[in-house]
Amino acid sequence: IHFIFFVDSNVGFFGGGGGYIYKTTDGGQNWSSITRVANINILSAYFINSTTGFVGTSNGTIYKTIDGGSNWTQINTGFTFKSDNEISLHGVGNNVFAVVRKDGQISKYSESSNSFSLIKSTGSMLNDISCINPDNCMIVGYDGVVYSTSDGGVNWNSMPSGTSETLFSVYMTDVNTAYAVGLNGVILKFSDTTMPNFTSVSSTVVN
């Protein structure tokens, strides 16, 4: 299992290896298998609501459903890479972002074109993205790289993290606060995501 995502207190999805996804409509009391996306590992998911959602895979593809997972359609990622790659998804409401690991690219979903479009090439290896609202998001990756946006992805700013360790995951708790975790037990707190001050919360956690 690589991901779990709840739309609300009742409807949720989890899945991962082999493209299998399970769905609950009663807050996790019962889970049922829904249509297999493809014979591929699913690494991340983001659902706008109980019917419309996206999954990112281990070979650089994105699939979309508009019927709660009964059917899945592969859509354009906007990425320019040629090789297999791992995709992470996140968003707020209809604002959905995708980041790809090896090539360090960021794309954003457009309802009008029903596809993702490339908005930034960082040149860094990226792992995760978190958004607190449609404008403010943060991305982390290898070698301690951190990028943030405060205008919905129009501009992305490189931020100091105070570490060269790989950062695997990030979570924003409000517009000015985010936490990131990474290799060798690194845990960071960003106290202002536009003019960042970072604090090493802990570096003694076992990996």
Tab-separated table of C-alpha atoms in Angstrom, residues 1-5 13-23 31 41-45:
chain	number	residue	atom	x	y	z
A	1	ILE	CA	0.000	0.000	0.000
A	2	HIS	CA	1.454	3.338	-1.075
A	3	PHE	CA	-1.332	5.848	-0.468
A	4	ILE	CA	-4.532	6.545	1.432
A	5	PHE	CA	-6.783	9.511	0.759
A	13	PHE	CA	-9.435	5.311	-1.065
A	14	PHE	CA	-6.210	3.366	-0.640
A	15	GLY	CA	-4.023	1.459	-3.060
A	16	GLY	CA	-0.599	0.826	-4.438
A	17	GLY	CA	1.039	-2.252	-5.900
A	18	GLY	CA	-0.268	-3.634	-9.161
A	19	GLY	CA	-2.687	-0.776	-9.726
A	20	TYR	CA	-5.273	-2.035	-7.245
A	21	ILE	CA	-7.447	0.484	-5.376
A	22	TYR	CA	-9.941	-0.031	-2.546
A	23	LYS	CA	-12.758	2.301	-1.556
A	31	TRP	CA	-13.518	-1.591	2.001
A	41	ASN	CA	2.246	0.670	-9.026
A	42	ILE	CA	0.223	3.645	-7.800
A	43	LEU	CA	2.213	5.949	-5.529
A	44	SER	CA	-0.109	8.878	-4.825
A	45	ALA	CA	-3.670	10.099	-5.212
